[in-house]
Amino acid sequence: MIELPSGARTRRVIAVGGGRGGVGKTLLTVNLGVYFAQLGREVVVCDTDPFGSNLHGVLGLETPPLVTSEALEEGKAKPVGTIVPGLRLLPTAYDPMTATPIRPSRGSHWARQIEKLDVDYVLLNLGASTTASTLDLFLQADVGICVTAPEPLAIETTYRFCRALYLRVLRRALTKERFKLRLVERVIAALPPLAPPPAIVAEIKRYDDGVAKVAAEEMLRVAAHLVVGQTRLRSDLDLGMSMSVIAERFLGISLDYLGHIEHDDAVWLTVRRRQPLLIDSPTSKSARNIERVARRILALLAAQSTRGGSLPPRSPAAQQRAAALPATLYEVLGVPRTAADDEIRRAVKRQREIFREGSLPLCSVVAPDVLRQVQARIEEAHDTLLDPVRRRAYDLSTFPDDTPATVVPQRSANAAQMAELAMMQAELAREINAETQFSGALLRKVRESQGIEIAEIAQRTKINVAHLNAIENESFGELPALVYVQGFVQQVAKHLKLDPAQVAKTYTRRLRDLSHGRARGSG
């Protein structure tokens, strides 16, 4: 984390990079800045890769503000205003002798300039670069975000960026121990290109256990966050979580999923108008997606503050799980030993989709022979855990000295989602009382704070998904008679552990009031 000067406000640095060009890094950077500025915060955005400098194009500026690198290092370059109040753009460094940008490798001036900014948020658009200075800025940020897209090249580039992060962290850890660093460099040179971090650790261990221990510890320090842009298909919505699973298991790196941004015509229209999406089309699908990502970032930053700026703890077994088949059949599916048959079936379906031939999340990471082993283990888990006799025999042989209550290998939690849920629950604890008037939006917020999907409520209550969506969206024209709606709302309230009488009474009153208001307006 970049240190703050004494007496300065708490500055948060968010770095956006990690993917090939065109996946939406600029879109995310600008609109996160807009979102924070709309909250009344002071925000600065900047392009740290001068060759891809384009933030000015969606902030109402005809040309990018340019300064020499010397002026930037000396603090003479001041952020310039944009069309968004509270949001400013830091000038890009260039070489006045050639009228071309300064090479990205000379990017250490960015860190020094950031230290002099007395603002609430600094957003760095790193571009597609993987230079040492770019990796350093990403690692020093409070939140580092990789942006990808549901296509093989973009996913492969994201995994390469994660590998590059690990190598940068490892080399920095051994900077003062040149003999150990030489050993690491020889090992890396002898391995195939793009070798995963666990393979590097295993090869180092053949020569020096002490260096291998350092290499394994540094692997656990690498943590990034992931946003999937340009999603079109329903299957694209699962890509982020699937990539998180693959990165943890086969790269040994935490890739925490923040959310997705849908493919939306509103995006290119706003670019043509030189306007940020949240300003030009705030009600579009992609704008709502970005707002969700922004809320999760705020929740992560709030959680970091309570931990004193430390990263969320990684699972103690994460290092051992990396690049190896999970030890038990429960770990294969990512379920606890107490999982019911329905949960196991859903987990099998999810794992089959992730590890099928040609699956997008596997791009460039999982070798064919390893994939076949994983697929075989998934089928073994399916056949064993859904057969009561075989499951009991497996439990007795695998856990002879333990009970299911004491050995429950939980799936690793998504830190961003958990932080967001904790923040929403704290807000709801202040918001809900005996006088609360429940609306569709409030019911949605309660449901999301508990991590419950609409489909789950539909399955438990037997209420049509379309009716549940209409209740939350207050699309009263799509609902049946009031007496049925009242019953539906009571069942939803019970599932969400709310007072059914209070929820039904206040919601139906709101329904009547809005219906009467529309009737008077049409009359």
Short mmCIF file of C-alpha atoms in Angstrom, two decimals:
data_model
loop_
_atom_site.label_atom_id
_atom_site.label_comp_id
_atom_site.label_asym_id
_atom_site.label_seq_id
_atom_site.Cartn_x
_atom_site.Cartn_y
_atom_site.Cartn_z
CA MET A 1 0.00 0.00 0.00
CA ILE A 2 1.32 3.48 -0.86
CA GLU A 3 2.21 5.42 2.29
CA LEU A 4 0.36 8.61 3.13
CA PRO A 5 2.13 11.77 4.29
CA SER A 6 1.40 12.81 7.84
CA GLY A 7 -1.84 14.77 8.20
CA ALA A 8 -3.19 13.83 4.76
CA ARG A 9 -6.61 12.36 4.22
CA THR A 10 -6.94 8.59 3.82
CA ARG A 11 -6.13 8.10 0.15
CA ARG A 12 -7.19 4.89 -1.56
CA VAL A 13 -5.45 3.71 -4.71
CA ILE A 14 -7.26 1.45 -7.19
CA ALA A 15 -5.33 0.01 -10.14
CA VAL A 16 -7.09 -1.35 -13.23
CA GLY A 17 -5.14 -3.52 -15.67
CA GLY A 18 -4.33 -7.14 -16.28
CA GLY A 19 -5.97 -7.74 -19.65
CA ARG A 20 -5.49 -7.22 -23.34
CA GLY A 21 -6.62 -4.01 -25.01
CA GLY A 22 -10.31 -3.47 -25.63
CA VAL A 23 -11.79 -5.48 -22.75
CA GLY A 24 -13.07 -2.43 -20.84
CA LYS A 25 -10.28 -1.16 -18.56
CA THR A 26 -10.83 2.49 -19.53
CA LEU A 27 -14.60 2.12 -19.21
CA LEU A 28 -14.26 0.73 -15.69
CA THR A 29 -11.61 3.23 -14.56
CA VAL A 30 -13.54 6.31 -15.68
CA ASN A 31 -16.90 5.21 -14.35
CA LEU A 32 -15.54 4.09 -10.99
CA GLY A 33 -14.12 7.61 -10.74
CA VAL A 34 -17.52 9.07 -11.63
CA TYR A 35 -19.25 6.88 -9.04
CA PHE A 36 -16.88 7.94 -6.24
CA ALA A 37 -17.11 11.60 -7.29
CA GLN A 38 -20.91 11.42 -7.18
CA LEU A 39 -20.56 10.33 -3.55
CA GLY A 40 -18.92 13.68 -2.86
CA ARG A 41 -15.32 12.43 -2.85
CA GLU A 42 -12.24 14.00 -4.44
CA VAL A 43 -11.02 11.67 -7.19
CA VAL A 44 -8.06 11.68 -9.59
CA VAL A 45 -7.71 9.30 -12.55
CA CYS A 46 -4.62 8.80 -14.66
CA ASP A 47 -3.19 6.74 -17.53
CA THR A 48 0.08 5.17 -16.40
CA ASP A 49 0.72 3.58 -19.81
CA PRO A 50 1.27 6.67 -22.00
CA PHE A 51 1.08 4.66 -25.23
CA GLY A 52 -2.53 3.79 -24.41
CA SER A 53 -3.49 7.14 -22.99
CA ASN A 54 -7.21 7.61 -23.67
CA LEU A 55 -9.04 8.61 -20.47
CA HIS A 56 -9.43 12.15 -21.76
CA GLY A 57 -11.59 10.85 -24.62
CA VAL A 58 -14.49 9.97 -22.31
CA LEU A 59 -14.04 12.86 -19.89
CA GLY A 60 -14.94 15.70 -22.24
CA LEU A 61 -11.35 16.76 -23.08
CA GLU A 62 -10.37 17.24 -26.73
CA THR A 63 -6.69 16.39 -26.19
CA PRO A 64 -4.83 14.67 -23.34
CA PRO A 65 -3.08 17.00 -20.89
CA LEU A 66 0.67 16.42 -21.29
CA VAL A 67 3.71 17.31 -19.16
CA THR A 68 7.37 16.32 -19.14
CA SER A 69 8.42 13.52 -16.82
CA GLU A 70 10.59 16.02 -14.91
CA ALA A 71 7.58 18.21 -14.18
CA LEU A 72 5.61 15.17 -13.07
CA GLU A 73 8.37 13.98 -10.73
CA GLU A 74 8.81 17.45 -9.22
CA GLY A 75 5.10 17.70 -8.49
CA LYS A 76 4.55 20.61 -10.86
CA ALA A 77 1.93 18.75 -12.89
CA LYS A 78 -1.50 19.46 -11.45
CA PRO A 79 -4.60 17.37 -12.19
CA VAL A 80 -6.96 19.11 -14.58
CA GLY A 81 -10.72 19.35 -14.23
CA THR A 82 -13.18 17.33 -16.26
CA ILE A 83 -16.89 17.48 -17.04
CA VAL A 84 -17.58 15.61 -13.76
CA PRO A 85 -17.42 17.73 -10.57
CA GLY A 86 -14.90 16.28 -8.13
CA LEU A 87 -13.18 14.16 -10.79
CA ARG A 88 -9.83 15.30 -12.23
CA LEU A 89 -7.33 13.84 -14.70
CA LEU A 90 -3.59 13.67 -14.03
CA PRO A 91 -1.52 14.70 -17.08
CA THR A 92 0.43 12.11 -19.05
CA ALA A 93 4.23 12.33 -19.22
CA TYR A 94 5.91 12.76 -22.61
CA ASP A 95 9.36 13.45 -24.10
CA PRO A 96 9.45 17.03 -25.49
CA MET A 97 12.42 16.18 -27.74
CA THR A 98 10.46 13.60 -29.69
CA ALA A 99 6.83 14.51 -28.86
CA THR A 100 6.26 10.88 -27.89
CA PRO A 101 5.25 9.38 -24.56
CA ILE A 102 7.80 8.42 -21.95
CA ARG A 103 8.43 4.69 -21.99
CA PRO A 104 6.28 2.78 -19.49
CA SER A 105 9.47 1.30 -17.98
CA ARG A 106 10.21 4.78 -16.63
CA GLY A 107 7.03 4.78 -14.62
CA SER A 108 8.39 5.15 -11.10
CA HIS A 109 7.41 8.83 -11.26
CA TRP A 110 3.77 7.77 -10.95
CA ALA A 111 4.24 6.42 -7.44
CA ARG A 112 5.98 9.64 -6.35
CA GLN A 113 3.26 11.78 -7.90
CA ILE A 114 0.49 9.76 -6.27
CA GLU A 115 2.07 10.30 -2.85
CA LYS A 116 1.62 14.07 -3.31
CA LEU A 117 -2.10 13.92 -4.13
CA ASP A 118 -4.38 14.95 -1.29
CA VAL A 119 -7.51 13.22 -2.54
CA ASP A 120 -9.83 10.43 -1.47
CA TYR A 121 -9.35 8.08 -4.43
CA VAL A 122 -6.72 7.64 -7.13
CA LEU A 123 -7.62 5.39 -10.04
CA LEU A 124 -4.79 4.11 -12.24
CA ASN A 125 -5.52 2.90 -15.77
CA LEU A 126 -2.54 0.59 -16.29
CA GLY A 127 -3.42 -0.44 -19.82
CA ALA A 128 -2.25 -3.80 -21.16
CA SER A 129 1.32 -3.34 -19.97
CA THR A 130 3.24 -5.92 -17.88
CA THR A 131 6.39 -3.86 -17.31
CA ALA A 132 8.02 -3.95 -13.89
CA SER A 133 6.69 -0.49 -13.00
CA THR A 134 3.15 -1.47 -14.02
CA LEU A 135 3.30 -4.60 -11.87
CA ASP A 136 4.65 -2.57 -8.95
CA LEU A 137 1.79 -0.06 -9.19
CA PHE A 138 -0.73 -2.91 -9.27
CA LEU A 139 0.84 -4.60 -6.24
CA GLN A 140 1.08 -1.37 -4.24
CA ALA A 141 -2.56 -0.41 -4.82
CA ASP A 142 -5.20 -0.93 -2.15
CA VAL A 143 -7.28 -2.79 -4.75
CA GLY A 144 -5.82 -4.22 -7.97
CA ILE A 145 -8.36 -5.18 -10.63
CA CYS A 146 -7.84 -7.39 -13.68
CA VAL A 147 -10.38 -6.84 -16.45
CA THR A 148 -11.02 -9.65 -18.91
CA ALA A 149 -13.64 -10.69 -21.47
CA PRO A 150 -15.31 -14.04 -22.32
CA GLU A 151 -12.89 -14.96 -25.09
CA PRO A 152 -9.76 -17.16 -25.08
CA LEU A 153 -7.14 -14.47 -25.80
CA ALA A 154 -8.40 -12.15 -23.07
CA ILE A 155 -8.53 -14.97 -20.50
CA GLU A 156 -5.06 -16.19 -21.42
CA THR A 157 -3.72 -12.64 -21.05
CA THR A 158 -5.27 -12.35 -17.59
CA TYR A 159 -3.62 -15.57 -16.42
CA ARG A 160 -0.30 -14.36 -17.87
CA PHE A 161 -0.66 -11.15 -15.89
CA CYS A 162 -1.19 -13.20 -12.70
CA ARG A 163 1.97 -15.19 -13.43
CA ALA A 164 3.88 -11.95 -14.04
CA LEU A 165 2.65 -10.58 -10.70
CA TYR A 166 4.00 -13.63 -8.90
CA LEU A 167 7.41 -13.45 -10.58
CA ARG A 168 7.65 -9.75 -9.74
CA VAL A 169 6.78 -10.39 -6.08
CA LEU A 170 9.29 -13.24 -5.86
CA ARG A 171 12.12 -11.26 -7.46
CA ARG A 172 11.48 -8.30 -5.16
CA ALA A 173 11.55 -10.60 -2.13
CA LEU A 174 15.02 -11.87 -3.12
CA THR A 175 16.49 -8.56 -4.36
CA LYS A 176 19.07 -8.40 -1.57
CA GLU A 177 20.01 -12.08 -1.83
CA ARG A 178 21.58 -12.30 -5.26
CA PHE A 179 22.68 -15.97 -5.01
CA LYS A 180 19.15 -17.09 -4.21
CA LEU A 181 17.81 -14.84 -6.95
CA ARG A 182 20.22 -16.41 -9.45
CA LEU A 183 18.94 -19.85 -8.45
CA VAL A 184 15.38 -18.74 -9.08
CA GLU A 185 16.28 -17.24 -12.45
CA ARG A 186 18.02 -20.47 -13.52
CA VAL A 187 15.00 -22.53 -12.48
CA ILE A 188 12.60 -20.27 -14.40
CA ALA A 189 14.81 -20.36 -17.50
CA ALA A 190 14.90 -24.18 -17.42
CA LEU A 191 11.11 -24.55 -17.11
CA PRO A 192 8.71 -24.36 -20.07
CA PRO A 193 7.43 -20.87 -20.94
CA LEU A 194 4.57 -19.59 -18.75
CA ALA A 195 5.16 -22.22 -16.07
CA PRO A 196 2.60 -21.84 -13.24
CA PRO A 197 3.85 -20.60 -9.85
CA PRO A 198 3.35 -23.98 -8.10
CA ALA A 199 5.58 -25.65 -10.71
CA ILE A 200 8.24 -23.00 -10.08
CA VAL A 201 8.07 -23.64 -6.32
CA ALA A 202 8.30 -27.41 -6.82
CA GLU A 203 11.35 -27.07 -9.09
CA ILE A 204 13.10 -24.69 -6.67
CA LYS A 205 12.53 -27.21 -3.88
CA ARG A 206 14.72 -29.70 -5.73
CA TYR A 207 17.68 -27.40 -5.12
CA ASP A 208 17.00 -25.42 -1.94
CA ASP A 209 14.21 -25.94 0.61
CA GLY A 210 14.72 -22.50 2.14
CA VAL A 211 14.27 -20.65 -1.14
CA ALA A 212 11.31 -22.87 -1.99
CA LYS A 213 9.68 -21.88 1.31
CA VAL A 214 10.11 -18.20 0.45
CA ALA A 215 8.73 -18.80 -3.05
CA ALA A 216 5.67 -20.58 -1.61
CA GLU A 217 5.03 -17.80 0.91
CA GLU A 218 5.26 -15.13 -1.79
CA MET A 219 2.74 -17.06 -3.90
CA LEU A 220 0.19 -16.66 -1.11
CA ARG A 221 0.80 -12.90 -1.06
CA VAL A 222 -0.35 -12.36 -4.64
CA ALA A 223 -4.00 -11.29 -4.63
CA ALA A 224 -5.92 -9.67 -7.45
CA HIS A 225 -9.55 -8.95 -8.20
CA LEU A 226 -11.40 -9.79 -11.39
CA VAL A 227 -14.06 -8.07 -13.49
CA VAL A 228 -15.47 -9.75 -16.60
CA GLY A 229 -16.54 -7.28 -19.29
CA GLN A 230 -18.60 -7.65 -22.47
CA THR A 231 -20.73 -10.53 -21.18
CA ARG A 232 -23.39 -11.60 -23.67
CA LEU A 233 -24.45 -15.17 -22.86
CA ARG A 234 -25.85 -16.55 -19.64
CA SER A 235 -22.82 -18.81 -19.38
CA ASP A 236 -20.57 -15.72 -19.41
CA LEU A 237 -21.94 -14.76 -15.99
CA ASP A 238 -20.26 -17.83 -14.44
CA LEU A 239 -16.88 -17.14 -16.04
CA GLY A 240 -15.53 -14.96 -13.22
CA MET A 241 -16.18 -17.49 -10.46
CA SER A 242 -14.82 -20.29 -12.65
CA MET A 243 -11.61 -18.35 -13.32
CA SER A 244 -11.25 -17.79 -9.57
CA VAL A 245 -11.43 -21.56 -9.01
CA ILE A 246 -8.87 -22.26 -11.75
CA ALA A 247 -6.47 -19.53 -10.59
CA GLU A 248 -6.54 -20.76 -6.99
CA ARG A 249 -6.13 -24.44 -7.84
CA PHE A 250 -3.66 -24.33 -10.72
CA LEU A 251 -1.83 -21.00 -10.30
CA GLY A 252 -1.93 -20.80 -6.51
CA ILE A 253 -3.10 -17.18 -6.83
CA SER A 254 -6.19 -15.55 -5.33
CA LEU A 255 -8.33 -13.98 -8.08
CA ASP A 256 -11.32 -12.55 -6.24
CA TYR A 257 -14.37 -12.01 -8.46
CA LEU A 258 -15.95 -8.54 -8.27
CA GLY A 259 -18.65 -8.81 -10.93
CA HIS A 260 -19.41 -8.50 -14.64
CA ILE A 261 -20.27 -5.73 -17.11
CA GLU A 262 -22.80 -6.66 -19.78
CA HIS A 263 -22.29 -6.00 -23.48
CA ASP A 264 -24.45 -2.93 -24.02
CA ASP A 265 -24.96 -0.56 -26.96
CA ALA A 266 -25.10 2.27 -24.42
CA VAL A 267 -21.33 1.89 -23.91
CA TRP A 268 -20.18 2.70 -27.45
CA LEU A 269 -22.83 5.39 -27.77
CA THR A 270 -21.48 7.21 -24.71
CA VAL A 271 -17.92 6.89 -26.03
CA ARG A 272 -18.98 8.58 -29.26
CA ARG A 273 -20.56 11.36 -27.22
CA ARG A 274 -17.35 11.70 -25.14
CA GLN A 275 -19.33 11.16 -21.95
CA PRO A 276 -18.85 8.71 -19.04
CA LEU A 277 -21.47 5.95 -19.01
CA LEU A 278 -22.76 6.83 -15.53
CA ILE A 279 -23.41 10.39 -16.72
CA ASP A 280 -24.80 9.75 -20.20
CA SER A 281 -26.73 6.51 -19.58
CA PRO A 282 -27.01 5.91 -15.81
CA THR A 283 -29.97 3.52 -16.08
CA SER A 284 -28.38 1.20 -18.65
CA LYS A 285 -27.59 -2.41 -17.77
CA SER A 286 -23.85 -1.88 -17.98
CA ALA A 287 -24.06 1.20 -15.72
CA ARG A 288 -25.89 -0.83 -13.06
CA ASN A 289 -23.22 -3.52 -13.36
CA ILE A 290 -20.45 -0.98 -12.77
CA GLU A 291 -22.28 0.44 -9.76
CA ARG A 292 -22.42 -3.06 -8.28
CA VAL A 293 -18.68 -3.47 -8.80
CA ALA A 294 -18.08 -0.06 -7.20
CA ARG A 295 -20.11 -1.00 -4.12
CA ARG A 296 -18.08 -4.16 -3.72
CA ILE A 297 -14.85 -2.18 -3.96
CA LEU A 298 -16.09 0.18 -1.25
CA ALA A 299 -16.98 -2.82 0.90
CA LEU A 300 -13.48 -4.27 0.39
CA LEU A 301 -11.87 -0.96 1.34
CA ALA A 302 -14.05 -0.74 4.45
CA ALA A 303 -13.04 -4.28 5.41
CA GLN A 304 -9.37 -3.39 4.87
CA SER A 305 -9.76 -0.43 7.22
CA THR A 306 -11.05 -2.65 10.00
CA ARG A 307 -8.08 -5.00 9.47
CA GLY A 308 -5.59 -2.16 9.41
CA GLY A 309 -5.02 -2.37 5.65
CA SER A 310 -4.13 -6.06 5.56
CA LEU A 311 -5.24 -8.40 2.82
CA PRO A 312 -8.03 -10.90 3.57
CA PRO A 313 -6.58 -14.15 4.92
CA ARG A 314 -5.99 -16.94 2.44
CA SER A 315 -7.05 -20.47 3.27
CA PRO A 316 -4.25 -22.33 5.11
CA ALA A 317 -4.60 -25.18 2.63
CA ALA A 318 -4.49 -22.95 -0.46
CA GLN A 319 -0.78 -23.55 -1.03
CA GLN A 320 -1.13 -27.32 -0.72
CA ARG A 321 -4.17 -27.41 -3.01
CA ALA A 322 -2.49 -25.44 -5.78
CA ALA A 323 -1.58 -27.43 -8.89
CA ALA A 324 -2.78 -30.67 -7.32
CA LEU A 325 -5.95 -32.68 -7.33
CA PRO A 326 -8.06 -31.99 -4.21
CA ALA A 327 -7.46 -34.51 -1.44
CA THR A 328 -11.06 -35.61 -0.87
CA LEU A 329 -14.12 -36.05 -3.06
CA TYR A 330 -15.86 -33.30 -1.09
CA GLU A 331 -13.05 -30.91 -2.00
CA VAL A 332 -13.36 -32.00 -5.64
CA LEU A 333 -16.90 -30.60 -5.63
CA GLY A 334 -16.23 -27.76 -3.18
CA VAL A 335 -18.92 -28.88 -0.72
CA PRO A 336 -18.88 -29.70 3.02
CA ARG A 337 -19.25 -33.26 4.27
CA THR A 338 -22.74 -32.38 5.49
CA ALA A 339 -23.91 -31.52 1.95
CA ALA A 340 -27.31 -32.89 0.94
CA ASP A 341 -27.87 -34.74 -2.33
CA ASP A 342 -29.34 -31.67 -4.07
CA GLU A 343 -26.27 -29.61 -3.17
CA ILE A 344 -23.98 -32.36 -4.43
CA ARG A 345 -25.88 -32.59 -7.74
CA ARG A 346 -25.59 -28.82 -8.26
CA ALA A 347 -21.88 -28.94 -7.43
CA VAL A 348 -21.29 -31.79 -9.89
CA LYS A 349 -23.07 -29.86 -12.63
CA ARG A 350 -20.98 -26.77 -11.86
CA GLN A 351 -17.68 -28.68 -11.86
CA ARG A 352 -18.54 -30.54 -15.06
CA GLU A 353 -19.17 -27.22 -16.79
CA ILE A 354 -15.91 -25.70 -15.57
CA PHE A 355 -13.78 -28.73 -16.53
CA ARG A 356 -15.40 -29.73 -19.81
CA GLU A 357 -13.34 -29.91 -23.00
CA GLY A 358 -12.95 -26.43 -24.51
CA SER A 359 -14.13 -24.61 -21.39
CA LEU A 360 -13.12 -20.92 -21.47
CA PRO A 361 -11.75 -20.75 -17.89
CA LEU A 362 -9.20 -23.46 -18.71
CA CYS A 363 -7.44 -21.46 -21.45
CA SER A 364 -3.64 -21.90 -21.29
CA VAL A 365 -3.69 -23.26 -17.73
CA VAL A 366 -4.79 -26.90 -17.52
CA ALA A 367 -2.92 -29.52 -19.57
CA PRO A 368 -4.99 -32.24 -21.31
CA ASP A 369 -3.70 -35.07 -19.08
CA VAL A 370 -4.45 -33.10 -15.92
CA LEU A 371 -7.91 -32.24 -17.26
CA ARG A 372 -8.69 -35.92 -17.77
CA GLN A 373 -7.66 -36.65 -14.18
CA VAL A 374 -9.91 -33.88 -12.86
CA GLN A 375 -12.85 -35.08 -14.95
CA ALA A 376 -12.38 -38.63 -13.65
CA ARG A 377 -12.37 -37.35 -10.05
CA ILE A 378 -15.58 -35.39 -10.63
CA GLU A 379 -17.32 -38.54 -11.90
CA GLU A 380 -15.93 -40.53 -8.98
CA ALA A 381 -17.32 -37.93 -6.59
CA HIS A 382 -20.70 -38.09 -8.32
CA ASP A 383 -20.93 -41.88 -8.19
CA THR A 384 -19.67 -42.18 -4.62
CA LEU A 385 -21.36 -39.32 -2.79
CA LEU A 386 -24.82 -39.84 -4.31
CA ASP A 387 -24.86 -43.51 -3.30
CA PRO A 388 -25.68 -43.72 0.47
CA VAL A 389 -23.85 -47.03 0.99
CA ARG A 390 -20.73 -46.02 -0.92
CA ARG A 391 -20.72 -42.57 0.70
CA ARG A 392 -20.80 -44.02 4.21
CA ALA A 393 -18.01 -46.47 3.39
CA TYR A 394 -15.96 -43.61 1.84
CA ASP A 395 -16.45 -41.41 4.92
CA LEU A 396 -15.38 -44.19 7.27
CA SER A 397 -12.26 -44.95 5.26
CA THR A 398 -11.28 -41.33 4.60
CA PHE A 399 -12.12 -39.83 8.00
CA PRO A 400 -11.77 -42.74 10.45
CA ASP A 401 -11.14 -40.56 13.48
CA ASP A 402 -13.40 -37.61 12.68
CA THR A 403 -17.07 -36.81 12.60
CA PRO A 404 -18.70 -34.78 9.81
CA ALA A 405 -19.19 -31.91 12.25
CA THR A 406 -15.46 -31.55 12.88
CA VAL A 407 -14.19 -31.97 9.32
CA VAL A 408 -16.05 -29.61 7.00
CA PRO A 409 -13.88 -28.41 4.09
CA GLN A 410 -15.76 -25.26 3.14
CA ARG A 411 -15.35 -23.66 -0.25
CA SER A 412 -13.18 -20.57 -0.20
CA ALA A 413 -15.38 -17.50 0.20
CA ASN A 414 -15.33 -14.70 -2.33
CA ALA A 415 -13.81 -11.82 -0.36
CA ALA A 416 -15.50 -9.07 -2.38
CA GLN A 417 -18.94 -10.63 -2.09
CA MET A 418 -18.50 -11.35 1.62
CA ALA A 419 -17.40 -7.77 2.26
CA GLU A 420 -20.36 -6.46 0.28
CA LEU A 421 -22.79 -8.67 2.22
CA ALA A 422 -21.32 -7.55 5.54
CA MET A 423 -21.71 -3.89 4.56
CA MET A 424 -25.29 -4.40 3.37
CA GLN A 425 -26.20 -6.29 6.56
CA ALA A 426 -24.83 -3.46 8.68
CA GLU A 427 -26.89 -0.93 6.68
CA LEU A 428 -30.05 -3.04 7.00
CA ALA A 429 -29.56 -3.43 10.75
CA ARG A 430 -29.89 0.37 11.01
CA GLU A 431 -32.66 0.61 8.42
CA ILE A 432 -35.12 -2.10 9.50
CA ASN A 433 -37.23 -1.60 12.61
CA ALA A 434 -40.85 -1.87 13.70
CA GLU A 435 -41.76 1.22 11.65
CA THR A 436 -40.05 0.20 8.40
CA GLN A 437 -42.15 0.44 5.25
CA PHE A 438 -41.09 -2.40 2.93
CA SER A 439 -40.71 -1.80 -0.80
CA GLY A 440 -39.60 -4.08 -3.60
CA ALA A 441 -36.14 -2.49 -3.57
CA LEU A 442 -35.79 -3.10 0.18
CA LEU A 443 -36.83 -6.75 -0.18
CA ARG A 444 -34.21 -7.16 -2.92
CA LYS A 445 -31.56 -5.61 -0.70
CA VAL A 446 -32.43 -7.96 2.16
CA ARG A 447 -32.28 -10.95 -0.18
CA GLU A 448 -28.94 -9.90 -1.66
CA SER A 449 -27.50 -9.22 1.81
CA GLN A 450 -28.16 -12.86 2.66
CA GLY A 451 -26.62 -14.12 -0.59
CA ILE A 452 -29.92 -15.68 -1.70
CA GLU A 453 -30.85 -16.00 -5.37
CA ILE A 454 -34.37 -15.54 -6.75
CA ALA A 455 -34.30 -19.13 -8.02
CA GLU A 456 -33.73 -20.45 -4.50
CA ILE A 457 -36.80 -18.63 -3.14
CA ALA A 458 -38.84 -19.88 -6.09
CA GLN A 459 -37.76 -23.46 -5.42
CA ARG A 460 -38.58 -23.28 -1.70
CA THR A 461 -41.86 -21.33 -1.93
CA LYS A 462 -43.10 -22.65 -5.33
CA ILE A 463 -43.75 -19.04 -6.40
CA ASN A 464 -43.11 -18.32 -10.06
CA VAL A 465 -39.76 -16.55 -10.72
CA ALA A 466 -41.56 -13.97 -12.87
CA HIS A 467 -43.83 -13.08 -9.94
CA LEU A 468 -40.88 -12.79 -7.55
CA ASN A 469 -39.08 -10.46 -9.98
CA ALA A 470 -42.29 -8.42 -10.38
CA ILE A 471 -42.54 -8.04 -6.58
CA GLU A 472 -38.98 -6.73 -6.30
CA ASN A 473 -39.30 -4.50 -9.38
CA GLU A 474 -42.79 -3.35 -8.32
CA SER A 475 -44.09 -4.27 -11.76
CA PHE A 476 -47.64 -4.44 -10.48
CA GLY A 477 -49.14 -5.02 -13.93
CA GLU A 478 -47.39 -8.41 -14.01
CA LEU A 479 -48.79 -9.53 -10.63
CA PRO A 480 -52.03 -11.44 -9.90
CA ALA A 481 -54.82 -10.21 -7.61
CA LEU A 482 -53.87 -8.40 -4.41
CA VAL A 483 -54.88 -11.29 -2.16
CA TYR A 484 -52.37 -13.57 -3.95
CA VAL A 485 -49.64 -10.94 -3.84
CA GLN A 486 -50.13 -10.60 -0.08
CA GLY A 487 -49.62 -14.36 0.33
CA PHE A 488 -46.55 -14.31 -1.92
CA VAL A 489 -44.97 -11.48 0.07
CA GLN A 490 -45.58 -13.27 3.36
CA GLN A 491 -43.81 -16.38 2.08
CA VAL A 492 -40.87 -14.31 0.82
CA ALA A 493 -40.64 -12.56 4.20
CA LYS A 494 -40.55 -15.90 6.03
CA HIS A 495 -37.75 -17.12 3.79
CA LEU A 496 -35.79 -13.92 4.46
CA LYS A 497 -36.43 -14.18 8.23
CA LEU A 498 -38.47 -10.97 8.32
CA ASP A 499 -41.77 -10.29 10.09
CA PRO A 500 -44.34 -11.63 7.55
CA ALA A 501 -47.20 -9.50 8.93
CA GLN A 502 -45.24 -6.24 8.82
CA VAL A 503 -43.80 -6.92 5.36
CA ALA A 504 -47.14 -7.94 3.83
CA LYS A 505 -49.04 -5.05 5.42
CA THR A 506 -46.62 -2.29 4.37
CA TYR A 507 -45.91 -3.72 0.92
CA THR A 508 -49.59 -4.15 -0.02
CA ARG A 509 -50.33 -0.66 1.30
CA ARG A 510 -47.59 0.65 -0.99
CA LEU A 511 -49.07 -1.34 -3.87
CA ARG A 512 -52.51 0.19 -3.29
CA ASP A 513 -51.12 3.73 -3.01
CA LEU A 514 -49.10 3.43 -6.21
CA SER A 515 -52.01 1.85 -8.06
CA HIS A 516 -54.38 4.64 -6.98
CA GLY A 517 -51.81 7.27 -7.94
CA ARG A 518 -51.47 5.82 -11.42
CA ALA A 519 -55.25 5.61 -11.77
CA ARG A 520 -55.66 9.31 -10.88
CA GLY A 521 -52.83 10.23 -13.25
CA SER A 522 -54.40 8.39 -16.16
CA GLY A 523 -57.80 9.95 -15.36
#
